Coordinates of C-alpha atoms in Angstrom, one line a residue:
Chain A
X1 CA -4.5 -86.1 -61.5
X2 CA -4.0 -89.6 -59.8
X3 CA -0.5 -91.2 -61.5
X4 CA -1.5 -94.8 -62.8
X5 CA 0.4 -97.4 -62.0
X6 CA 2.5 -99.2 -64.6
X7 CA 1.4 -102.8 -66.1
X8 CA 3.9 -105.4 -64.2
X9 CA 7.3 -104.7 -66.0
X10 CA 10.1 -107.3 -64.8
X11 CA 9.8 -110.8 -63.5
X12 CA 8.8 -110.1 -59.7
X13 CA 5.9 -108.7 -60.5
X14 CA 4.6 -110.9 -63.3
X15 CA 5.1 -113.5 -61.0
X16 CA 3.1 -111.6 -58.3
X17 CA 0.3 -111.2 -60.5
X18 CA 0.4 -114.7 -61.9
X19 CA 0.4 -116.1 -58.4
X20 CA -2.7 -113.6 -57.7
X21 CA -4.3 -115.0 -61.5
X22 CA -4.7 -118.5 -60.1
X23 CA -6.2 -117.2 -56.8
X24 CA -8.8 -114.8 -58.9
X25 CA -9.6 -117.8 -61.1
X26 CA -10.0 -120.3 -57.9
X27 CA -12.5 -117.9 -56.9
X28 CA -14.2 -117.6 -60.1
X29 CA -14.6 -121.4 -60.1
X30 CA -16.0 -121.7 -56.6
X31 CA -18.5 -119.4 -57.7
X32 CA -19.4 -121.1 -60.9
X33 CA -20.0 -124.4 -58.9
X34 CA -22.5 -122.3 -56.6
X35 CA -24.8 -124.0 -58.7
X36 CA -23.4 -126.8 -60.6
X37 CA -26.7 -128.5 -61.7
X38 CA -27.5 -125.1 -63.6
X39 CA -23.4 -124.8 -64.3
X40 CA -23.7 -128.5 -66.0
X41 CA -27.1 -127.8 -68.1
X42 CA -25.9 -124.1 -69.3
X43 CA -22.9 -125.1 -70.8
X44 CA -24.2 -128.4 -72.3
X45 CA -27.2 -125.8 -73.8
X46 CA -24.3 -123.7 -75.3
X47 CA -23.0 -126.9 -76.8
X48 CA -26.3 -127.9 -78.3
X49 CA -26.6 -124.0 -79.6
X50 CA -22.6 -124.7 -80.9
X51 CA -23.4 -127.8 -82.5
X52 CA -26.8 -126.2 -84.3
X53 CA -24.6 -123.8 -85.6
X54 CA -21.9 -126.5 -87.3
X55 CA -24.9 -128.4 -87.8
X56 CA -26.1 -126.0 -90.0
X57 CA -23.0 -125.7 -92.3
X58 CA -22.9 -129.1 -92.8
X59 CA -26.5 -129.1 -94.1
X60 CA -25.3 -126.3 -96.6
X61 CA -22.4 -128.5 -97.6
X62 CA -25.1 -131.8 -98.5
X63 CA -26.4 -129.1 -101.4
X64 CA -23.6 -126.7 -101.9
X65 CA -19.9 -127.3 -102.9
X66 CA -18.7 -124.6 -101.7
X67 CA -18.8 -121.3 -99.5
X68 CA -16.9 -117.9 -101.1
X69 CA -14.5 -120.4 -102.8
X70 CA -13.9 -122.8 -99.5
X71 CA -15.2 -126.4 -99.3
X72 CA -16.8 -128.2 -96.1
X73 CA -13.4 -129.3 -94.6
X74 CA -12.0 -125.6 -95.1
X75 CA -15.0 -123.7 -94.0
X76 CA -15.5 -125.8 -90.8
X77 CA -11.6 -125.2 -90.1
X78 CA -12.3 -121.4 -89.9
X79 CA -15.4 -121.8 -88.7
X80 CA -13.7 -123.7 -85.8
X81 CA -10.6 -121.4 -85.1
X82 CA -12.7 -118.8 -84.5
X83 CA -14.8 -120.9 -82.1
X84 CA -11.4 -121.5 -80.5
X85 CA -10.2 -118.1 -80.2
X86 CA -13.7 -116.3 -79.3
X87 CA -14.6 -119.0 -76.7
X88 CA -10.7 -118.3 -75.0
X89 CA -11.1 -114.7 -74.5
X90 CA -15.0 -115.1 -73.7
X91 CA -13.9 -117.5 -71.3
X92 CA -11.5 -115.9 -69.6
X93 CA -11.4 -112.1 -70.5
X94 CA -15.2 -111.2 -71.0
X95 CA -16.0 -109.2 -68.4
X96 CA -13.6 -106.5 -70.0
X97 CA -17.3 -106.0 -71.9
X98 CA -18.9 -104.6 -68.0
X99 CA -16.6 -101.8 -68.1
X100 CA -19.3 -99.7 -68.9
X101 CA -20.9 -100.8 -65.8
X102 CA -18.5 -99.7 -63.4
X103 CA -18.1 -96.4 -64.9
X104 CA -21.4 -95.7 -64.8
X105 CA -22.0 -97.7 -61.4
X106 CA -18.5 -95.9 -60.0
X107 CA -17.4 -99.1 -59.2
X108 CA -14.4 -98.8 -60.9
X109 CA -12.9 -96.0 -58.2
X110 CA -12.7 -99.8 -55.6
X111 CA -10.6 -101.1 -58.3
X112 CA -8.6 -98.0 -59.0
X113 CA -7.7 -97.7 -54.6
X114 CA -6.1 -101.0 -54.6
X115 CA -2.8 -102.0 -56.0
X116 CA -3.5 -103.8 -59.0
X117 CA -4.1 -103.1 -62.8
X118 CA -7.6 -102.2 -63.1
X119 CA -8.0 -103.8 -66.4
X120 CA -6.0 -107.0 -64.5
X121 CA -8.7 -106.7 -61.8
X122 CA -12.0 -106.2 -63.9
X123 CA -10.6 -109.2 -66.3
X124 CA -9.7 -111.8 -63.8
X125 CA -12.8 -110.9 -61.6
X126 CA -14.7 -113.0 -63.1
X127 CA -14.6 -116.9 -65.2
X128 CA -17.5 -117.4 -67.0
X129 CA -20.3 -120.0 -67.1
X130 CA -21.7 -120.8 -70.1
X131 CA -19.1 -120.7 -72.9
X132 CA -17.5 -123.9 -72.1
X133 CA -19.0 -126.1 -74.5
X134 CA -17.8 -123.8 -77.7
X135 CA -14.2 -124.2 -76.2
X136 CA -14.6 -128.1 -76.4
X137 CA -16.6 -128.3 -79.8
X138 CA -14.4 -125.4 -81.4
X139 CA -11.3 -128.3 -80.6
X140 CA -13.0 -131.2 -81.9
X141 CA -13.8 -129.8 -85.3
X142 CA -10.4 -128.0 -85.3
X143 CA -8.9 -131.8 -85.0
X144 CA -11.5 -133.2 -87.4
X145 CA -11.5 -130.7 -90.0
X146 CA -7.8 -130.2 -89.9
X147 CA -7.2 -133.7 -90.4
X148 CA -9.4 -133.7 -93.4
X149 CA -7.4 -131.4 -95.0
X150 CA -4.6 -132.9 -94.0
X151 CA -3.0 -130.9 -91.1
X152 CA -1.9 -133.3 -89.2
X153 CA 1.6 -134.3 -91.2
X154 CA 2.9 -130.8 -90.4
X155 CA 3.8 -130.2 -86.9
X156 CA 5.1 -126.6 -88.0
X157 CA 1.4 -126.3 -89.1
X158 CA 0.0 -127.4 -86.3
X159 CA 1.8 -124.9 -84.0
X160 CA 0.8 -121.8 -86.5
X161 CA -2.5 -123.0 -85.9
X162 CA -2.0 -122.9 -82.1
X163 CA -0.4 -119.6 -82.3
X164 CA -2.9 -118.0 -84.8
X165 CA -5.9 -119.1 -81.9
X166 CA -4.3 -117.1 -79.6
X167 CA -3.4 -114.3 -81.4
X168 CA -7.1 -114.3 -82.7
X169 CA -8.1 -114.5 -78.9
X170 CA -6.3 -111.3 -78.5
X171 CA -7.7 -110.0 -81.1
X172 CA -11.2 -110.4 -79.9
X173 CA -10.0 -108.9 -76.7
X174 CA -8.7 -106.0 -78.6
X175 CA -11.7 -105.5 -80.4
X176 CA -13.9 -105.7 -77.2
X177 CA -11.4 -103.6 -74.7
X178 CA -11.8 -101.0 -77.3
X179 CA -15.4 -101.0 -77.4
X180 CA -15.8 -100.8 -73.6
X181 CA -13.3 -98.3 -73.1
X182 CA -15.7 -96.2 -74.8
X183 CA -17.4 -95.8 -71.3
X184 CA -14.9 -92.7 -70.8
X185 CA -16.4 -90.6 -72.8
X186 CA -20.3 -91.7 -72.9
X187 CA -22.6 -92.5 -70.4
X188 CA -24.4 -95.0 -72.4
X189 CA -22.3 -97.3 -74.6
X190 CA -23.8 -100.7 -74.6
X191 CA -24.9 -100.2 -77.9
X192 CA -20.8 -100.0 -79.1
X193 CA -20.2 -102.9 -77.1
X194 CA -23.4 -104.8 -78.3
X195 CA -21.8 -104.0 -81.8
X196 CA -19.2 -105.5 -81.9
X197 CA -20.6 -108.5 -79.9
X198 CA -22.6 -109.0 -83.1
X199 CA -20.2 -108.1 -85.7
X200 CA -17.4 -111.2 -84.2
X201 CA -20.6 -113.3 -86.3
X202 CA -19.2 -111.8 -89.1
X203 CA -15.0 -113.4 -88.5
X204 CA -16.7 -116.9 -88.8
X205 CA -17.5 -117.2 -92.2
X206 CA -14.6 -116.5 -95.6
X207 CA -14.5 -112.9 -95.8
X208 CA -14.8 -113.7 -99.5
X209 CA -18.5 -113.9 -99.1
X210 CA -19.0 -110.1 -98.3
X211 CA -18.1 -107.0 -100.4
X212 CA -15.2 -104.9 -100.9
X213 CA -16.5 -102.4 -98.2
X214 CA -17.2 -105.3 -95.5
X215 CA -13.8 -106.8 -96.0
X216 CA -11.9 -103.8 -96.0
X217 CA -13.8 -102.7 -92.8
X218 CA -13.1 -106.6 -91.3
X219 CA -9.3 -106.2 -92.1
X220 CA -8.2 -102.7 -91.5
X221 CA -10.6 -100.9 -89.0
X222 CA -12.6 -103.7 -86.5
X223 CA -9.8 -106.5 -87.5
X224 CA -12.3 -109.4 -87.3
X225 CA -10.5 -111.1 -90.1
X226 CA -7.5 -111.7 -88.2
X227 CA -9.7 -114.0 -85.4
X228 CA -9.3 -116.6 -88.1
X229 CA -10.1 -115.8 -91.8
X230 CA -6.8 -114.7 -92.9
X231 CA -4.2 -117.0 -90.2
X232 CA -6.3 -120.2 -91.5
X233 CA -5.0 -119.8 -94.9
X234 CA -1.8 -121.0 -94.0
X235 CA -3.0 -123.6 -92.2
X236 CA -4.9 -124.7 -95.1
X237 CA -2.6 -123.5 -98.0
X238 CA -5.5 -122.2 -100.0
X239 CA -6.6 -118.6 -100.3
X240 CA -5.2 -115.6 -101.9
X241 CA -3.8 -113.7 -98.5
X242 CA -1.5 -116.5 -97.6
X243 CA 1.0 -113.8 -97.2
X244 CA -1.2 -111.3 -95.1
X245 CA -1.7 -114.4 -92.4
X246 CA 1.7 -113.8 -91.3
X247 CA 1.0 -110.8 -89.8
X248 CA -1.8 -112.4 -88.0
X249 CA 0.1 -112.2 -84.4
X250 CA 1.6 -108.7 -85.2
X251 CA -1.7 -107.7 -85.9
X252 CA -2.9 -109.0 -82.7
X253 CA -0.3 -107.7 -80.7
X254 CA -0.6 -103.6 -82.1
X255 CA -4.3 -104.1 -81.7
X256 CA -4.3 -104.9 -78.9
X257 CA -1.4 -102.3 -77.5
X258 CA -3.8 -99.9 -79.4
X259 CA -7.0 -100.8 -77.2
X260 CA -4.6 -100.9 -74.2
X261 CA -3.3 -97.3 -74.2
X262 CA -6.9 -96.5 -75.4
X263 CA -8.3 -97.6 -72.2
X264 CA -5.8 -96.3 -70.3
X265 CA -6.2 -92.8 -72.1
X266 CA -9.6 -92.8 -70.8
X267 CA -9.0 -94.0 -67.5
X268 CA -6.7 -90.8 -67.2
X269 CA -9.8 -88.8 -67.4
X270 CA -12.0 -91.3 -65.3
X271 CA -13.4 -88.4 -62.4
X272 CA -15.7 -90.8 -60.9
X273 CA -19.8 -90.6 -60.9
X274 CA -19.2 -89.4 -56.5
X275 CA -21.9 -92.0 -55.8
Chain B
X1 CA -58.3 -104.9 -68.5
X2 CA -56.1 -103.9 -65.8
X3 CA -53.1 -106.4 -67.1
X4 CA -52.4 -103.6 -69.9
X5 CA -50.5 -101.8 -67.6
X6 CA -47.8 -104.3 -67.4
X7 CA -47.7 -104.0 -71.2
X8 CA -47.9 -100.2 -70.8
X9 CA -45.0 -100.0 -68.6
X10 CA -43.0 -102.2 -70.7
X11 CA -42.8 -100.2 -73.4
X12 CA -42.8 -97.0 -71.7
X13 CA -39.6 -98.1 -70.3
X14 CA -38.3 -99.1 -73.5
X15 CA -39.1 -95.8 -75.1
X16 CA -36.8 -94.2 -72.6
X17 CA -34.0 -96.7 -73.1
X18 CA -32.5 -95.5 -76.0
X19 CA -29.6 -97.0 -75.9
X20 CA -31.1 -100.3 -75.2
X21 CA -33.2 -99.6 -79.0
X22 CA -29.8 -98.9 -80.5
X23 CA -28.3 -102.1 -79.7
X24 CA -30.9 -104.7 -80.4
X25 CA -31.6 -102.6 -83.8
X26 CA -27.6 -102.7 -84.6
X27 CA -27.8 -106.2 -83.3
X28 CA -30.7 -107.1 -85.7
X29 CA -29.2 -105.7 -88.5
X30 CA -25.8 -107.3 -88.2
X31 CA -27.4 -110.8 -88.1
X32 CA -29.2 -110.3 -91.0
X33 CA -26.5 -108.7 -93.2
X34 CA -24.0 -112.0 -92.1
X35 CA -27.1 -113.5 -93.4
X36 CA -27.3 -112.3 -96.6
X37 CA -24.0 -112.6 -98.0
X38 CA -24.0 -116.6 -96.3
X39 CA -26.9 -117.2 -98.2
X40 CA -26.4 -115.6 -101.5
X41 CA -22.8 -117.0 -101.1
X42 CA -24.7 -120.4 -101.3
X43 CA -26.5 -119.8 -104.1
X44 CA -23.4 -118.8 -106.1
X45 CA -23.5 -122.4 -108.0
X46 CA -25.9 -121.8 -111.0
X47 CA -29.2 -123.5 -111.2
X48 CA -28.9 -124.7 -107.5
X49 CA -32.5 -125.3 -106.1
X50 CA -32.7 -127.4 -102.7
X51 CA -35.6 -129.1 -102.0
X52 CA -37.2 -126.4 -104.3
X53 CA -36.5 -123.7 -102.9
X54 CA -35.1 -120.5 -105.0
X55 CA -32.5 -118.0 -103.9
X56 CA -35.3 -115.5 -103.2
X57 CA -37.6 -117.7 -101.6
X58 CA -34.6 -119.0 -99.0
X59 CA -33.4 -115.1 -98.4
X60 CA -37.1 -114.4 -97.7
X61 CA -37.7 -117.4 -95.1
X62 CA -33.8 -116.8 -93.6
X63 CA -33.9 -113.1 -93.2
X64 CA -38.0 -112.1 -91.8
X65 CA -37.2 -115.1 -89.5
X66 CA -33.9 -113.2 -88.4
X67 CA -35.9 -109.6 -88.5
X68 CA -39.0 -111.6 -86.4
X69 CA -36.4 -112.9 -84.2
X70 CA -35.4 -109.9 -82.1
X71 CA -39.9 -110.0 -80.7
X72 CA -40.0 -113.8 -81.2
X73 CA -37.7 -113.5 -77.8
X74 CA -37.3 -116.2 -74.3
X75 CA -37.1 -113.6 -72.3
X76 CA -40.1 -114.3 -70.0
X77 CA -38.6 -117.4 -68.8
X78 CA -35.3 -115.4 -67.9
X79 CA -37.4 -113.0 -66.2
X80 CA -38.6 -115.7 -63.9
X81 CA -35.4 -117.3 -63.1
X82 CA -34.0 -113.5 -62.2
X83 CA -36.7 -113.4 -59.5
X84 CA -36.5 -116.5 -58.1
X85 CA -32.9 -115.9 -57.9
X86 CA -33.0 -112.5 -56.6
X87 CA -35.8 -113.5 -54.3
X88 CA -37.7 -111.0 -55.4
X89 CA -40.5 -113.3 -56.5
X90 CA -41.4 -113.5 -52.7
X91 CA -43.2 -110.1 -53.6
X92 CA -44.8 -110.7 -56.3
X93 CA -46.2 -113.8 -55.6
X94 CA -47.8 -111.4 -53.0
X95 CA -49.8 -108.8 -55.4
X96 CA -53.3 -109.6 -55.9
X97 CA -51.9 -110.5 -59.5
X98 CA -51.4 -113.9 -61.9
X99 CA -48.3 -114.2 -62.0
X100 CA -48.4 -115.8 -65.6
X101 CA -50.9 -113.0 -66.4
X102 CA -48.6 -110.6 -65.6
X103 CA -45.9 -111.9 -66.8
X104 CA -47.7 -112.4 -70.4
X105 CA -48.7 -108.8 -70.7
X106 CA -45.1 -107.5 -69.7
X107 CA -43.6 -109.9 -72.6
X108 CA -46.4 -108.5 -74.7
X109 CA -45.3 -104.5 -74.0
X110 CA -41.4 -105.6 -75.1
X111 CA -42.6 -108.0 -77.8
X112 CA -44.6 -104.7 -79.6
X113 CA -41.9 -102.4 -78.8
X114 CA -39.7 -104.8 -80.3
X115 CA -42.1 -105.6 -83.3
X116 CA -42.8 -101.8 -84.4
X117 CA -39.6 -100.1 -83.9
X118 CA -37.3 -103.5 -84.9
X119 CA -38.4 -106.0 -86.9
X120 CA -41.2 -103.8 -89.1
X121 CA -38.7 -101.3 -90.1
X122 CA -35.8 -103.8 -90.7
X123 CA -38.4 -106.4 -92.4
X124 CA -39.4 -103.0 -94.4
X125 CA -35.9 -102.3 -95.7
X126 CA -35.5 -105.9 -96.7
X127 CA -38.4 -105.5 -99.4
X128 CA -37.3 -102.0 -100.3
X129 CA -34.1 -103.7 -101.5
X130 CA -36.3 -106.4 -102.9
X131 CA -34.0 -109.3 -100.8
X132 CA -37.3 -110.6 -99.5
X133 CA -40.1 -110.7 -101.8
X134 CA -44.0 -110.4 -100.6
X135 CA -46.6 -112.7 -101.0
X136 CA -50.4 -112.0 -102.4
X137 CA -52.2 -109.3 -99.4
X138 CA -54.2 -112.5 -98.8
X139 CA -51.3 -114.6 -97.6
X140 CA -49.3 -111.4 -96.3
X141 CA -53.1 -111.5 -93.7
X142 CA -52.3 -115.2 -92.7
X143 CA -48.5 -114.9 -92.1
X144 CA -49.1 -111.8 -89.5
X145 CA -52.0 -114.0 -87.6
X146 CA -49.0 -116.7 -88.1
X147 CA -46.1 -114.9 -86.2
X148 CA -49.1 -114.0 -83.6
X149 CA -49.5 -117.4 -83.1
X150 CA -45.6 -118.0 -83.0
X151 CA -45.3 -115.5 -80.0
X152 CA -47.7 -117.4 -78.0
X153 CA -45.6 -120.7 -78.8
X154 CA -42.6 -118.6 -78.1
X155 CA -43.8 -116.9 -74.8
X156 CA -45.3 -120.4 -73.1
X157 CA -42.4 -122.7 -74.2
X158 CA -40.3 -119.8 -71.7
X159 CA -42.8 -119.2 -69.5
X160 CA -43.2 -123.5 -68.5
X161 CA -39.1 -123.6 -68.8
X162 CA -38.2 -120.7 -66.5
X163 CA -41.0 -122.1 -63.9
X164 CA -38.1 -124.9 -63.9
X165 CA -35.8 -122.2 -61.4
X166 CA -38.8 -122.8 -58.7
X167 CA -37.2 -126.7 -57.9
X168 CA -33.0 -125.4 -59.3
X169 CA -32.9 -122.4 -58.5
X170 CA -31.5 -120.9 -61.2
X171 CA -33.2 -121.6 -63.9
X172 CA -30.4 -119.9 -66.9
X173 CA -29.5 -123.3 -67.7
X174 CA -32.7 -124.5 -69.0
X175 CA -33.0 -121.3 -70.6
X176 CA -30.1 -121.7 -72.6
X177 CA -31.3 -125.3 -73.9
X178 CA -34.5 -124.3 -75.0
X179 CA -32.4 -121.7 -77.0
X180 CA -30.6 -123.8 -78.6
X181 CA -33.4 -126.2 -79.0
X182 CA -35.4 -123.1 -81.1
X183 CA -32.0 -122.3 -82.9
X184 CA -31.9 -125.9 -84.1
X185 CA -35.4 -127.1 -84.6
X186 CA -36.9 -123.8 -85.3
X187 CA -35.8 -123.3 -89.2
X188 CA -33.8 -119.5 -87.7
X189 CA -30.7 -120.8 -88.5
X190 CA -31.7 -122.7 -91.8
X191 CA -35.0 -123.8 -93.4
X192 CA -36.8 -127.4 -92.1
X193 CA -37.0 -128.2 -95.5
X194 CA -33.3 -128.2 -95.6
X195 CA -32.5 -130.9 -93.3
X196 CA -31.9 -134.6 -94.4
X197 CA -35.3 -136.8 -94.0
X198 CA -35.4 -137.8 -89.8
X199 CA -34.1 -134.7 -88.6
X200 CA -37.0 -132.9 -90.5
X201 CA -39.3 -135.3 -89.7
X202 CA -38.2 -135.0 -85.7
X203 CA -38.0 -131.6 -86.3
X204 CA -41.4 -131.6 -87.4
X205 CA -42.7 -133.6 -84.5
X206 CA -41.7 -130.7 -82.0
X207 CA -43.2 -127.4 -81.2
X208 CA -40.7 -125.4 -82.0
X209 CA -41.6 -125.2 -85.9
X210 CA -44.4 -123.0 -84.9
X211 CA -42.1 -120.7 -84.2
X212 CA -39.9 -119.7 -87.4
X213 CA -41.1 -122.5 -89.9
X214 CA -44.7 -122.4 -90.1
X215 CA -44.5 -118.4 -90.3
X216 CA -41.6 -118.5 -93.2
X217 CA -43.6 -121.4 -95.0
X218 CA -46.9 -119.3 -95.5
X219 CA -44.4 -116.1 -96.2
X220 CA -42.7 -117.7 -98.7
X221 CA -45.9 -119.8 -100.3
X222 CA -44.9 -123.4 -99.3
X223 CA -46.8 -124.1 -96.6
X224 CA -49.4 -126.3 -98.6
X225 CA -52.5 -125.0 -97.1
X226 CA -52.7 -122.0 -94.3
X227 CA -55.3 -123.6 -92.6
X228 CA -53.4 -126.7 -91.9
X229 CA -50.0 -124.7 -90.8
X230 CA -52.2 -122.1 -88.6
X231 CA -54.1 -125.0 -86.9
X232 CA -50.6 -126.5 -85.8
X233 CA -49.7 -123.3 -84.2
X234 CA -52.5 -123.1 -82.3
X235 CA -52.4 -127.0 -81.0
X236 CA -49.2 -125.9 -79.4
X237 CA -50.2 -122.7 -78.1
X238 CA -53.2 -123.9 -75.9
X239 CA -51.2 -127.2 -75.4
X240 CA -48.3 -125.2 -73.9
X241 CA -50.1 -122.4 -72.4
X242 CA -52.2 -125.4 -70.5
X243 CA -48.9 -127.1 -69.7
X244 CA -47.8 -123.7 -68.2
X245 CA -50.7 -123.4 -66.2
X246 CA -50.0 -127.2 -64.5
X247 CA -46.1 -126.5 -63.8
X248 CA -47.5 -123.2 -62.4
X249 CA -48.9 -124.9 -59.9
X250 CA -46.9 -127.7 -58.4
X251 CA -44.3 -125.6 -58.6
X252 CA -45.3 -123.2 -56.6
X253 CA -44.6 -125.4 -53.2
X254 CA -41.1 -126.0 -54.3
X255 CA -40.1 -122.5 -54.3
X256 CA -37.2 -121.2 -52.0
X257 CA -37.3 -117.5 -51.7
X258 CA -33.4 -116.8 -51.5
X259 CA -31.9 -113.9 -50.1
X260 CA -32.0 -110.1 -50.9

């Protein structure tokens, strides 16, 4: 078997691939602007389809008082972290999802010859198009609604929120590297990345609305909960898993560590398709 | 009718992609289940009743609209942008076919796949667990001539907006907006009746209620009189169908085939 190169480990190198990053992404950008009319109508369509979505909440809210427990301010708060977060890693890291397709494709064996991470290669191969205006509406209800409830005095609160976006980012990558990676081992497996593509709909709302079976799922196994549920308690200082938030980046950072060595466990096997 | 081999082929190809069936029934599910708990979540607050509407009545409208959903598709208008971008249109602009024809009666093969092996069975356990409640046979009649009606709206509102990639082209980003123009106006995400007094009225005012509301409002027995709510849906299908036809054809001078 073919020894896999190590993830960058020591300064040289990270500063080798972060020099390489900003080319990748130049690239990605160019091509995005290939066609900027459609570039500049997609994205403003994903923020019409973003705003219909808080739109919606905020109809609930002029006949409900509240959602699982949370009122309008504290529901659009999550709602909008884990705009934040999902938009970041779809953003940036989405293409982790085509794994699939180079396995099958054999693709993956150009990115395996050269001298790069493959998962570094498939994930800065490509900056997508149409997520851009969930990025921007995700921070402008994360300032409004955070105001609201009053966010805005604690600058220690403010960075928790930062952090917890970015953890929850990585926890969407997690989530999604984990899925793909499934490739290895079946020859079809868009349906277990189409999965969990539809169950990040389920980190948006409290967890509080679903049952004991859901949540339990959401927190331990497919750690959805984590994207924003549980790290905006603190934020707000409401909730009964104030304490559990905490963990949020820990959480992050063992799932995704977990997804990492899965994928790399199955690239181990990886034999090719010898198209 | 020789066009029924387009619809043929479409769902012979479906019935070999399994995986494909997997993920929009998985997919399907999901979205309904989130849902559910939102909705009865909601309705938590005893005696809560907007704009009339009972917690059975919304779970009916919210949750066949998200089971109708996965036919009620834009694809056809992606599937024209694809060509045009791929160039591939060159050819079949060649075939002694319509192109809209052709087009329709592939949408139609998906939308059937999607209707029988999708939205029926989910739509089925949804009454099995009694979280959407039927109507009299008589109205159950009208609301499946409705969502016939609704795919028509649905297939010529894509149809005139991927024809949009013949002077762009690339036509995704038109796509996009008239998603998110049938996710807000629509009544998917939450029932017209819902919405403060101009938005329902503007909602009202565009076709796009023909698509989720007027179905869901005979379905759930508020739609005043069938007649009325069927006669919309039908304005808009021949109005868009006809508006298809007219793009069809200035457009076609516009189009640059682009390479292979």
């Amino acid at each position: 078997m073919r020894q896999l190169e190590p993830f960058p480990r020591g300064p040289a190198q990270l500063a080798h691939y972060l020099r390489l990053y900003t080319v990748y992404l130049r690239v990605g950008w160019l091509s995005l602007m290939a066609y900027p009319v459609d570039f500049v109508v997609r994205n403003l369509g994903n923020l019409f389809w973003n705003l219909a979505s808080v739109g919606a909440i905020w109809v609930i809210f002029t006949f409900a008082e509240c959602i699982g427990g949370f009122d309008r301010a504290q529901v659009l708060f999550i709602y909008a972290m884990s705009m934040l977060a999902r938009s970041i890693w779809h953003l940036l890291w989405v293409n982790m999802m085509s794994i699939g397709f180079y396995v099958q494709q054999g693709t993956l064996d150009r990115l395996l010859v050269r001298p790069l991470d493959p998962l570094f290669q498939v994930v800065a191969g490509y900056v997508d198009n149409d997520d851009w205006g969930e990025l921007a509406l995700g921070l402008v209800v994360l300032v409004v609604a955070g105001r609201t409830v009053g966010l805005g005095n604690d600058p220690l609160l403010v960075a928790w929120t930062g952090l917890a976006v970015l953890s929850g980012s990585l926890v969407y990558a997690a989530i999604h590297l984990a899925a793909a990676s499934t490739a290895f081992w079946m020859v079809q497996n868009s349906a277990v990345t189409r999965l969990a593509w539809d169950m990040d709909s389920f980190s948006r709302y409290p967890l509080d609305i679903y049952p004991v079976a859901v949540r339990l799922t959401l927190t331990w196994v497919v750690p959805f909960g984590f994207a924003a549920y549980y790290p905006s308690q603190l934020a707000l200082g409401t909730g009964t898993y104030r304490y559990l938030a905490l963990l949020t980046p820990v959480v992050a950072a063992a799932a995704f560590a977990g997804a990492y060595r899965f994928w790399r466990h199955g690239l181990g096997r990886y034999q090719g398709t010898g198209t | 009718m020789t066009y029924l081999v387009f619809a043929r082929a479409a769902v012979l190809r479906n019935l070999t992609y399994r995986a494909g069936y997997w993920m929009s029934l998985t997919g399907t599910a999901s979205m309904v289940a989130v849902q559910y708990y939102l909705w009865s979540a909601v309705y938590s607050t005893a005696g809560l009743a907007p704009a009339g509407m009972t917690l059975g009545q919304t779970l009916t409208y919210v949750l066949t609209a998200r089971a109708a959903s996965t036919f009620l598709s834009l694809d056809a208008g992606r599937g024209i942008s694809r060509r045009v971008r791929l160039g591939t249109i060159a050819a079949e602009l060649a075939r002694p076919v319509d192109l809209q024809l052709s087009l329709f009666f592939e949408g139609l093969g998906e939308a059937t796949f999607a209707l029988l092996a999708v939205s029926a069975p989910v739509f089925a356990v949804l009454v099995w667990a009694g979280a959407v409640v039927l109507p009299s046979p008589g109205a159950l009649h009208w609301f499946l001539l409705s969502l016939l009606l609704a795919y028509l709206v649905t297939y010529a509102l894509s149809f005139a907006v991927g024809l949009v990639s013949f002077w762009t082209g690339n036509g995704m980003g038109l796509a996009d907006f008239l998603e998110a123009g049938v996710f807000l106006f629509s009544g998917i995400l939450v029932p017209l009746d819902f919405f403060p007094g101009p938005v329902r009225a503007l909602a009202r005012a565009l076709p796009f209620q023909a698509i989720y509301h007027l179905p869901m409002s005979i379905l759930t027995g508020r739609a005043g009189s069938f007649g009325g709510a069927l006669a919309m849906q039908a304005g808009w299908a021949v109005l868009l169908i006809w508006a298809g036809r007219v793009v069809w054809r200035r457009a076609r001078p516009f189009l640059v085939v682009q390479g292979g």
